[in-house]
PDB file of C-alpha atoms and ligand atoms in Angstrom:
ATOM      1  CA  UNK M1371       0.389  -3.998  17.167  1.00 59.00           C
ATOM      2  CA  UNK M1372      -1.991  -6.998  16.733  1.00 69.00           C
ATOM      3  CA  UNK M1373      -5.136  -6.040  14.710  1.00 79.00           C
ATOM      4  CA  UNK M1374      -7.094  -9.708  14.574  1.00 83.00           C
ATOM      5  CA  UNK M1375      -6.157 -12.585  17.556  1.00 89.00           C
ATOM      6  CA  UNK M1376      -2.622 -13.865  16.719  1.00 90.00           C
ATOM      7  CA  UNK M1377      -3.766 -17.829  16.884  1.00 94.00           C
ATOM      8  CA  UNK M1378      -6.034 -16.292  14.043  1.00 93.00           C
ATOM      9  CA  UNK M1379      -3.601 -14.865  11.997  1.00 92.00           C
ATOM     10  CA  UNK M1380      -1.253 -17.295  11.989  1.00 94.00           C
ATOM     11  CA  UNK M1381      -4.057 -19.739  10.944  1.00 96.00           C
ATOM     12  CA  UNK M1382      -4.852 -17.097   8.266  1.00 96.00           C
ATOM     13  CA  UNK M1383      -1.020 -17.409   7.324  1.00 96.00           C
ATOM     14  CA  UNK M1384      -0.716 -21.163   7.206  1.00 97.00           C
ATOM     15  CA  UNK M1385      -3.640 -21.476   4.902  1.00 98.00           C
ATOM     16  CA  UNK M1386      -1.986 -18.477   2.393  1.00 98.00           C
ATOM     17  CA  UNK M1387       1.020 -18.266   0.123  1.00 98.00           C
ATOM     18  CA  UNK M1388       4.759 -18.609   1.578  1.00 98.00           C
ATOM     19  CA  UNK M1389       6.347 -15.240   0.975  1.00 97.00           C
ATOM     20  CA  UNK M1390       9.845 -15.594  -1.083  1.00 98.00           C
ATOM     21  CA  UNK M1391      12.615 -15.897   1.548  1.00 98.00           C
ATOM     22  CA  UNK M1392      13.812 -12.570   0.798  1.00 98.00           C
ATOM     23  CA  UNK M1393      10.417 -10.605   2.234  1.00 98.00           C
ATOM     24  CA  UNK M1394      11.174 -13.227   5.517  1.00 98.00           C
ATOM     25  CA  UNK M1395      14.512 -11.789   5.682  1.00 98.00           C
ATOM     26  CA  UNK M1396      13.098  -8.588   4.931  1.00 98.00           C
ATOM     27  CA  UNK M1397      10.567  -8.231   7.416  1.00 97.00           C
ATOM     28  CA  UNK M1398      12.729  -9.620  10.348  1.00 97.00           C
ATOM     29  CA  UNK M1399      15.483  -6.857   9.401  1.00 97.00           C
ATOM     30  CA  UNK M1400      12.439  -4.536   9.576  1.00 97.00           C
ATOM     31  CA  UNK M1401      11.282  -6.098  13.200  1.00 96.00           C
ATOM     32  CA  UNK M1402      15.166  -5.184  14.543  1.00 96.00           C
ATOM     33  CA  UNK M1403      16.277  -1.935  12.646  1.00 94.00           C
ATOM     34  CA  UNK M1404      13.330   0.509  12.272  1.00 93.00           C
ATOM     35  CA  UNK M1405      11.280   2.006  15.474  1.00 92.00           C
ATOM     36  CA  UNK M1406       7.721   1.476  13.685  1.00 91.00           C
ATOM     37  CA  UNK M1407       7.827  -2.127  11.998  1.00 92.00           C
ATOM     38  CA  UNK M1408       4.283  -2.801  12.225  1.00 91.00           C
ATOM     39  CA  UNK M1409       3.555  -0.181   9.562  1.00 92.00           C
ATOM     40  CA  UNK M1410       4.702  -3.083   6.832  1.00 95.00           C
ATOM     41  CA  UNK M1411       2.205  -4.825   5.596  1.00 94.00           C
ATOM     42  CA  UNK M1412       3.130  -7.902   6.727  1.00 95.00           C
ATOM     43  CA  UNK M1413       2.173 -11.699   5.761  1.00 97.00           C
ATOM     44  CA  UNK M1414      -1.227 -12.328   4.226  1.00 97.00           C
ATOM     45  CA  UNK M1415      -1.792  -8.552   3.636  1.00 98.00           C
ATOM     46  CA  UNK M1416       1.350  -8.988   0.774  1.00 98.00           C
ATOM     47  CA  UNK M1417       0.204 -12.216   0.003  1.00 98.00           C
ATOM     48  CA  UNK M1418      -3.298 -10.453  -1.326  1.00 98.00           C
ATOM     49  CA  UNK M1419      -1.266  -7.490  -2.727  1.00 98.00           C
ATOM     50  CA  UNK M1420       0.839  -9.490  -4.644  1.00 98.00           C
ATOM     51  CA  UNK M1421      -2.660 -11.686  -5.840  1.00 98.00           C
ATOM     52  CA  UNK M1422      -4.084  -8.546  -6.897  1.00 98.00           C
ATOM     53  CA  UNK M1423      -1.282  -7.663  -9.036  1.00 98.00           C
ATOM     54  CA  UNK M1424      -0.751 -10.881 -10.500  1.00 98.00           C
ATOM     55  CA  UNK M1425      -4.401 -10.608 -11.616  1.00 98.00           C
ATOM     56  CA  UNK M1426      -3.658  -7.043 -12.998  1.00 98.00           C
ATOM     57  CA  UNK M1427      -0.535  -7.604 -14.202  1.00 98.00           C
ATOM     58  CA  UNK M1428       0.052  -3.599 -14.187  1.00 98.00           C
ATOM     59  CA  UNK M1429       2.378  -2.070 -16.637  1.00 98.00           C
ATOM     60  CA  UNK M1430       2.424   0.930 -14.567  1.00 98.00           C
ATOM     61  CA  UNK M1431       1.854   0.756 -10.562  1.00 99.00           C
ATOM     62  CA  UNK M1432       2.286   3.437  -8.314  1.00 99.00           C
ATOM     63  CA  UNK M1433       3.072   2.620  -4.734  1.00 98.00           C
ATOM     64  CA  UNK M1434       2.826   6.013  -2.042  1.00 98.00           C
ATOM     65  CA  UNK M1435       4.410   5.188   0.985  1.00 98.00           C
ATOM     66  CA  UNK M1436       7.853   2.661   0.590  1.00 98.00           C
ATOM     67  CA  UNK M1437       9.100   2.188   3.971  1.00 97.00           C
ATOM     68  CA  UNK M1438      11.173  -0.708   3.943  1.00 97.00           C
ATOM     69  CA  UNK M1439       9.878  -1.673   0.658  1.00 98.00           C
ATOM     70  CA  UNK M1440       7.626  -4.927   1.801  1.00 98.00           C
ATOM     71  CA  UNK M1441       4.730  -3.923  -0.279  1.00 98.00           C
ATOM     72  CA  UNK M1442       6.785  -2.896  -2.945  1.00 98.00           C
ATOM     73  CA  UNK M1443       8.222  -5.942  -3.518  1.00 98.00           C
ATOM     74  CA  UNK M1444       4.580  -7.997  -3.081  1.00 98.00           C
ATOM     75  CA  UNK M1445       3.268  -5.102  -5.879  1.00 98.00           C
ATOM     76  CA  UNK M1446       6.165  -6.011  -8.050  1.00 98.00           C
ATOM     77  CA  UNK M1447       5.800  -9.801  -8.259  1.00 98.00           C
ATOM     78  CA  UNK M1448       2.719  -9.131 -10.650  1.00 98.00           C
ATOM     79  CA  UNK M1449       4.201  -6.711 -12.973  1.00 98.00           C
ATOM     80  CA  UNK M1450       3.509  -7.024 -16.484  1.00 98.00           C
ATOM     81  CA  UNK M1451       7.328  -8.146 -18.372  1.00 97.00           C
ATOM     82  CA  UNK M1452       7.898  -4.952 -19.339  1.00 97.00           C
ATOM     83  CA  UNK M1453       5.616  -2.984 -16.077  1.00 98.00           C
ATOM     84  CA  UNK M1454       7.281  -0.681 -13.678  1.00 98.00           C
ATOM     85  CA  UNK M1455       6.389   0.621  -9.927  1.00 98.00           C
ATOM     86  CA  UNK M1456       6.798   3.981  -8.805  1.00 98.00           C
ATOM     87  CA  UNK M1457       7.321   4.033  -5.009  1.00 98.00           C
ATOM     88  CA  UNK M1458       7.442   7.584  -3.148  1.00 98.00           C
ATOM     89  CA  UNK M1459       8.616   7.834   0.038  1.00 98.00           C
ATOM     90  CA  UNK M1460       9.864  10.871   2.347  1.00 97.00           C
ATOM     91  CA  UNK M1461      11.055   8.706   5.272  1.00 85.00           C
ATOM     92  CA  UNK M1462      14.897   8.445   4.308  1.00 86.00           C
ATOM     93  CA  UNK M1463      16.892   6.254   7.029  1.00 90.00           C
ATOM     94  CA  UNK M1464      15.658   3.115   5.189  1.00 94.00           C
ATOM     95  CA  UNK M1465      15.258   4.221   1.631  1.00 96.00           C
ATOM     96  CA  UNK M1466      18.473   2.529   1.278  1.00 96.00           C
ATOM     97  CA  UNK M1467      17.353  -1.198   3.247  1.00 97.00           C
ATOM     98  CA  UNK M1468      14.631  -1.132   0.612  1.00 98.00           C
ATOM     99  CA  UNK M1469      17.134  -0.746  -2.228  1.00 98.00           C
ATOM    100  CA  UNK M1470      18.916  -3.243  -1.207  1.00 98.00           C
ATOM    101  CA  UNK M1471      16.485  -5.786  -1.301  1.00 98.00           C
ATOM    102  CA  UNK M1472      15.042  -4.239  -4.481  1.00 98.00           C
ATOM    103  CA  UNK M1473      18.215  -5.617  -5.849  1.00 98.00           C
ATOM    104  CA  UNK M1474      18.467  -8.798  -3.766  1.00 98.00           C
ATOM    105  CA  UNK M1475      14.572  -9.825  -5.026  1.00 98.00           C
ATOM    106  CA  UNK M1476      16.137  -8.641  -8.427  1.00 98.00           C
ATOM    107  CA  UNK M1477      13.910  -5.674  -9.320  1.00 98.00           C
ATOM    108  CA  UNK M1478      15.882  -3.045  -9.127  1.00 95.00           C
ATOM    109  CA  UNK M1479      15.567  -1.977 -13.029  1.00 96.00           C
ATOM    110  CA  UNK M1480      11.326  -2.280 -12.516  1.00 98.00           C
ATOM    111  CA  UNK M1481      10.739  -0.142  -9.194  1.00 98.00           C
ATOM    112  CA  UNK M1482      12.125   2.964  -9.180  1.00 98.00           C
ATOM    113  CA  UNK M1483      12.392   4.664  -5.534  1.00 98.00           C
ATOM    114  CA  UNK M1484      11.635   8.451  -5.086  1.00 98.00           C
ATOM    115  CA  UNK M1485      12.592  10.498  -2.012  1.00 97.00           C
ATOM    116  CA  UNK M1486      10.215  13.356  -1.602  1.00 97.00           C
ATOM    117  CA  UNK M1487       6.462  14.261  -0.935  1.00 98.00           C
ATOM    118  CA  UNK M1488       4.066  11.846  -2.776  1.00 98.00           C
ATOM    119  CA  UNK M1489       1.677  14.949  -3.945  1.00 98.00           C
ATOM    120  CA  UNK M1490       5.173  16.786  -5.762  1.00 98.00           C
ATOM    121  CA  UNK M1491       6.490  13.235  -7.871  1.00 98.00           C
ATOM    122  CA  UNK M1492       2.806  11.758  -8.315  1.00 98.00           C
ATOM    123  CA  UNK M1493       2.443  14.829 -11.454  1.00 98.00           C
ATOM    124  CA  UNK M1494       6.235  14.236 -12.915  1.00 98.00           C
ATOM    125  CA  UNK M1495       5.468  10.451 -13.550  1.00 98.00           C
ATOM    126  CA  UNK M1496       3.637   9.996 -16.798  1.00 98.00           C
ATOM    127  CA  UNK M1497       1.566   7.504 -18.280  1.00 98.00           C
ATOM    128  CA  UNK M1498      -1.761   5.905 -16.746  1.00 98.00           C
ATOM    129  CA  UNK M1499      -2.129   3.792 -13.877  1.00 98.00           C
ATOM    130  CA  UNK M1500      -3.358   0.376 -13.767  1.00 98.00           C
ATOM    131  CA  UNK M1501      -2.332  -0.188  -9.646  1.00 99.00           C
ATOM    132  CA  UNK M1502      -2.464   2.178  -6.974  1.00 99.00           C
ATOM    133  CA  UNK M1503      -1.136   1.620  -3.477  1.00 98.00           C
ATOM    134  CA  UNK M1504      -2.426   4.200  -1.177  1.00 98.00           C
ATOM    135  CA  UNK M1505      -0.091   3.763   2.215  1.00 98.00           C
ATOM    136  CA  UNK M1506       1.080   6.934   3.668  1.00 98.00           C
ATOM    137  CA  UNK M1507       0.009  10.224   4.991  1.00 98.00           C
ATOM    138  CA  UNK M1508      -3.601  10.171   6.225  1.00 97.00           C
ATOM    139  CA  UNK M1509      -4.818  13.144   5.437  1.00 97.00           C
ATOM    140  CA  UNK M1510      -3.792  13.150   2.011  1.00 98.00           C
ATOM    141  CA  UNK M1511      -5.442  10.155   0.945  1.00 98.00           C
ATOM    142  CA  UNK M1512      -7.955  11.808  -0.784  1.00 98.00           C
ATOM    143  CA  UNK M1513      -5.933  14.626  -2.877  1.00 98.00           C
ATOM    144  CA  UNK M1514      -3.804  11.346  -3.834  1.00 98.00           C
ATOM    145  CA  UNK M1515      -7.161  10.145  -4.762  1.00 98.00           C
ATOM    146  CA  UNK M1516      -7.702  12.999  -7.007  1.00 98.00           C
ATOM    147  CA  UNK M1517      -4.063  13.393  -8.349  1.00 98.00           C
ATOM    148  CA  UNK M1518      -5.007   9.662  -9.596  1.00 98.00           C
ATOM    149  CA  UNK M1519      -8.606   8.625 -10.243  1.00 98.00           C
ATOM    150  CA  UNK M1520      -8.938  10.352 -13.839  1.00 98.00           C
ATOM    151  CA  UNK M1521      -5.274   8.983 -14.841  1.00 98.00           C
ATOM    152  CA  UNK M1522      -6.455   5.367 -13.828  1.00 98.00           C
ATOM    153  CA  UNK M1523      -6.817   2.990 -16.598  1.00 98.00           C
ATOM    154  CA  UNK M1524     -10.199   1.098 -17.198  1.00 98.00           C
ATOM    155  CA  UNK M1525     -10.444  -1.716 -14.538  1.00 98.00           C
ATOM    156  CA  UNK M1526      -7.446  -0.419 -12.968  1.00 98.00           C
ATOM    157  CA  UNK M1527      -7.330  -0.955  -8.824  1.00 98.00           C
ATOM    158  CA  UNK M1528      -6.617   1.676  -6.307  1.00 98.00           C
ATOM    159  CA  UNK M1529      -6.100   0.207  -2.767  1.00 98.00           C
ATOM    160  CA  UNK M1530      -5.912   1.952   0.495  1.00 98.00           C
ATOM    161  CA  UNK M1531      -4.483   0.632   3.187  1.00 98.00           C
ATOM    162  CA  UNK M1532      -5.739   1.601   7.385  1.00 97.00           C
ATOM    163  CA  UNK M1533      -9.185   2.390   6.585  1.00 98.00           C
ATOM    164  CA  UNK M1534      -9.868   1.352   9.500  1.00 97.00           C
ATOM    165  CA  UNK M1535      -7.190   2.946  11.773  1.00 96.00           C
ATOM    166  CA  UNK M1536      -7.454   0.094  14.797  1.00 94.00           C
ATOM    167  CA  UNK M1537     -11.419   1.123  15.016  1.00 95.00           C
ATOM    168  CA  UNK M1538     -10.810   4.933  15.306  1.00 95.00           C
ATOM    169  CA  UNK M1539     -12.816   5.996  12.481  1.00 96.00           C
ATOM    170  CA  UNK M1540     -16.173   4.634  14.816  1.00 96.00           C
ATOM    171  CA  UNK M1541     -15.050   7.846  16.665  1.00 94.00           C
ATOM    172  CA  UNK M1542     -17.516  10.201  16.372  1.00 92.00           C
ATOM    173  CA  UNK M1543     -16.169  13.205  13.614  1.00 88.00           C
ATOM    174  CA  UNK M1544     -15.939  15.762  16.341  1.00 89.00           C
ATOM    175  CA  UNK M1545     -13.656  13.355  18.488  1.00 92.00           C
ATOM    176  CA  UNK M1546     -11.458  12.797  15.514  1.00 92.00           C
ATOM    177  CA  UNK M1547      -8.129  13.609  14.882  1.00 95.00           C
ATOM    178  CA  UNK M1548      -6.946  14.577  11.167  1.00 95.00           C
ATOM    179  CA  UNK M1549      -6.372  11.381  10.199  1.00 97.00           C
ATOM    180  CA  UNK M1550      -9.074   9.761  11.195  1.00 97.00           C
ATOM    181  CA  UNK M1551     -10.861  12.341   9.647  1.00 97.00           C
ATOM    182  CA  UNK M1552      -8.931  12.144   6.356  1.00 97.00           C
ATOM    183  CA  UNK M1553      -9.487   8.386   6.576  1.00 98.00           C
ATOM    184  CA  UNK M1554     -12.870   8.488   7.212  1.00 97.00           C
ATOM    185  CA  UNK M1555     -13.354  11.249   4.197  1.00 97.00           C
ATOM    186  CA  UNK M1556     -11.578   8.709   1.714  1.00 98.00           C
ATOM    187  CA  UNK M1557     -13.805   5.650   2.718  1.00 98.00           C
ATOM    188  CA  UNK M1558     -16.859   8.176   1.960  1.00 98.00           C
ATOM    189  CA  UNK M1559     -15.728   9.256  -1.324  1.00 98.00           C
ATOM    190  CA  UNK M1560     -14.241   5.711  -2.525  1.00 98.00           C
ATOM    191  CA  UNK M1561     -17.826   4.233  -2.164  1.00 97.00           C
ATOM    192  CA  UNK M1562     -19.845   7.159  -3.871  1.00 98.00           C
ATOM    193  CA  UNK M1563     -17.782   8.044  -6.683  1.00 98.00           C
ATOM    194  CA  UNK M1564     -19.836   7.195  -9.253  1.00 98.00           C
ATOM    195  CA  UNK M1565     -16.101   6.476 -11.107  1.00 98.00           C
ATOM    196  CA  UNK M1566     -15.261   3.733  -8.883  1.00 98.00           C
ATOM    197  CA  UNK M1567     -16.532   0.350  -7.170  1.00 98.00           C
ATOM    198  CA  UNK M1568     -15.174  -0.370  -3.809  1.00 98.00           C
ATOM    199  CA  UNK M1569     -14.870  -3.173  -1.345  1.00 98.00           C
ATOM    200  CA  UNK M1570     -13.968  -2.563   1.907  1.00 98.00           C
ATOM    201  CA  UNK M1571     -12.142  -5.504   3.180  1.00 98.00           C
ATOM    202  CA  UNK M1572     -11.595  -5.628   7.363  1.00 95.00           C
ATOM    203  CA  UNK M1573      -7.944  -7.433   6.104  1.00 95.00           C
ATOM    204  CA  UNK M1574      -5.196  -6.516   9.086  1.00 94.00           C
ATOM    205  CA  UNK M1575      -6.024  -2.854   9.570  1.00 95.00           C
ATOM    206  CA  UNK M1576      -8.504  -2.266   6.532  1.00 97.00           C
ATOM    207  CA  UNK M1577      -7.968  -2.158   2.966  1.00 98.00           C
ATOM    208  CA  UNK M1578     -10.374  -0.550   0.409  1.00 98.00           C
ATOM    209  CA  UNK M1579     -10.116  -2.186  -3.082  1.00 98.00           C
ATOM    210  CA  UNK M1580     -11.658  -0.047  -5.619  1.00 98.00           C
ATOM    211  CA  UNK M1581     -11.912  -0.500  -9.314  1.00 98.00           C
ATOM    212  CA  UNK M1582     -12.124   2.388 -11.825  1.00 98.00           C
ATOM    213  CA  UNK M1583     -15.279   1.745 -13.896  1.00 98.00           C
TER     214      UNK M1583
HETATM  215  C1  LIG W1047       2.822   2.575   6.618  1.00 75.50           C
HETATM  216  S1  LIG W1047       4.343   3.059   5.956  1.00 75.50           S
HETATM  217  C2  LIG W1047       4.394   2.235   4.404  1.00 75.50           C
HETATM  218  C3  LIG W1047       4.522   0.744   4.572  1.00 75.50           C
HETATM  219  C4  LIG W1047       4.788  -0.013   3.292  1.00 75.50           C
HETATM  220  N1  LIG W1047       3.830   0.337   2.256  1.00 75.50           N
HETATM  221  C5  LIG W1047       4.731  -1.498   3.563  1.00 75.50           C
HETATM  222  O1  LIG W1047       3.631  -2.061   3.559  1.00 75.50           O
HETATM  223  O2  LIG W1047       5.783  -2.084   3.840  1.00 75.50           O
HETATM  224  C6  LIG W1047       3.986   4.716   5.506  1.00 75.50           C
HETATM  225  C7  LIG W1047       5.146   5.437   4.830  1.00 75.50           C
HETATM  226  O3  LIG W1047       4.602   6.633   4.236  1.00 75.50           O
HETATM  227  C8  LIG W1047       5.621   7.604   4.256  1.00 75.50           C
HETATM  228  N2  LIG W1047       5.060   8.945   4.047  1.00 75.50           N
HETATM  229  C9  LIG W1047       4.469   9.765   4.959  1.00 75.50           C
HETATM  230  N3  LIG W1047       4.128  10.924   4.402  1.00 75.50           N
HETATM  231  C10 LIG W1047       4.495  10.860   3.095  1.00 75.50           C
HETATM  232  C11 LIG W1047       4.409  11.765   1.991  1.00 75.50           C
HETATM  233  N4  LIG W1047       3.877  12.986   2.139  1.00 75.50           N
HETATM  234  N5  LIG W1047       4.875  11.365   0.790  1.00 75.50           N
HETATM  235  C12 LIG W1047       5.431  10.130   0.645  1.00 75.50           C
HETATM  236  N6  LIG W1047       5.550   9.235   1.667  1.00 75.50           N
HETATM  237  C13 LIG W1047       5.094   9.598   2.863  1.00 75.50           C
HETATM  238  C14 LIG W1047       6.266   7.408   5.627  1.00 75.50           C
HETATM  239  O4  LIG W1047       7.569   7.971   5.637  1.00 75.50           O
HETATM  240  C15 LIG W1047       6.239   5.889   5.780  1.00 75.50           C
HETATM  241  O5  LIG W1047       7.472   5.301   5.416  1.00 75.50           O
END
């Protein structure tokens, strides 16, 4: 799926960041082994991950939704020296593709991978967060919101990715499906929690950015 013109976007990825040549290799495995590889974020959507994490430098991310673990990987390149990612994931046929390049990128001891429901390991991993990556389930986006907003440090980011769901939240909310609806409900409450600030950026398919005040 093509979300902006693809002369555009690969304008968009001349002018960013080269990814290391492992998230190349990565993404074409992704492209000829799993059924869905447009659900990874791709180019200059890891490019700005990766940015944002640099400028955090998180000691403790959180990443719902693994995949094949592109994101992860963009997330991790801005660790602090001693920071770790969490990454949950229920999808299990390529849990063990992203471990594999976990330890080809040379991570594995800073992202640790868990197999089951986001909203049962998001409780079980202690500390506070200082990055959030919000890419799984639709209609949970906002009880991950919850689960995480009052554990977030100061200045701490939580970004969503799909908020705009290929134009679908324009729907009108009886024509919705959950989804939309649970994406549309999470774009609400990101911009009028009085805890947070939000930008919602029309990068690929949406991404809020919001920082805990
Ligand atoms: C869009 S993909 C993630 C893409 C990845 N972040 C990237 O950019 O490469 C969404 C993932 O969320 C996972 N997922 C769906 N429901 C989940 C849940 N309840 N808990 C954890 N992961 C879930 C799916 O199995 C899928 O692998």
């Amino acid at each position: 799926m093509r979300f902006i013109d693809p002369e555009l976007e690969r304008y968009a990825e001349q002018h960013s960041a080269k990814e290391p040549a492992y998230l190349v290799e990565l993404a074409a495995e992704t492209l000829s082994a799993t059924d869905l590889p447009q659900m990874l974020s791709g180019h200059v959507q890891g490019r700005f991950l990766s940015l944002l994490s640099n400028l955090v430098r998180p000691r403790l991310a959180l990443e719902i939704g693994t995949f094949t673990g592109y994101s992860a990987l963009c997330i991790a390149e801005g660790l602090a020296p001693d920071g770790v990612l969490h990454t949950v994931d229920i999808f299990t046929p390529v849990a063990a593709m992203a471990d594999r390049y976990f330890r080809k990128a040379g991570f594995t001891d800073r992202i640790q991978q868990h197999i089951a429901p986001a909203i049962e390991v998001i409780p079980r991993i202690e500390g506070q967060f200082d990055l959030v990556f919000i890419d799984a389930d639709k209609s949970n986006y906002i009880n991950y919101l919850d689960l995480v907003i009052d554990r977030m440090t100061t200045g701490g980011l939580i970004i969503a990715d799909n908020v705009l769901w290929s134009g679908r939240v324009l729907d009108k909310a009886r024509d919705q499906d959950s989804d939309t609806q649970g994406l549309s409900a999470y774009a609400r409450r990101a911009n009028t929690d009085d805890r947070l600030e939000s930008v919602l950026l029309p990068l690929r398919d949406g991404l809020l950015v919001s920082r805990r005040k």
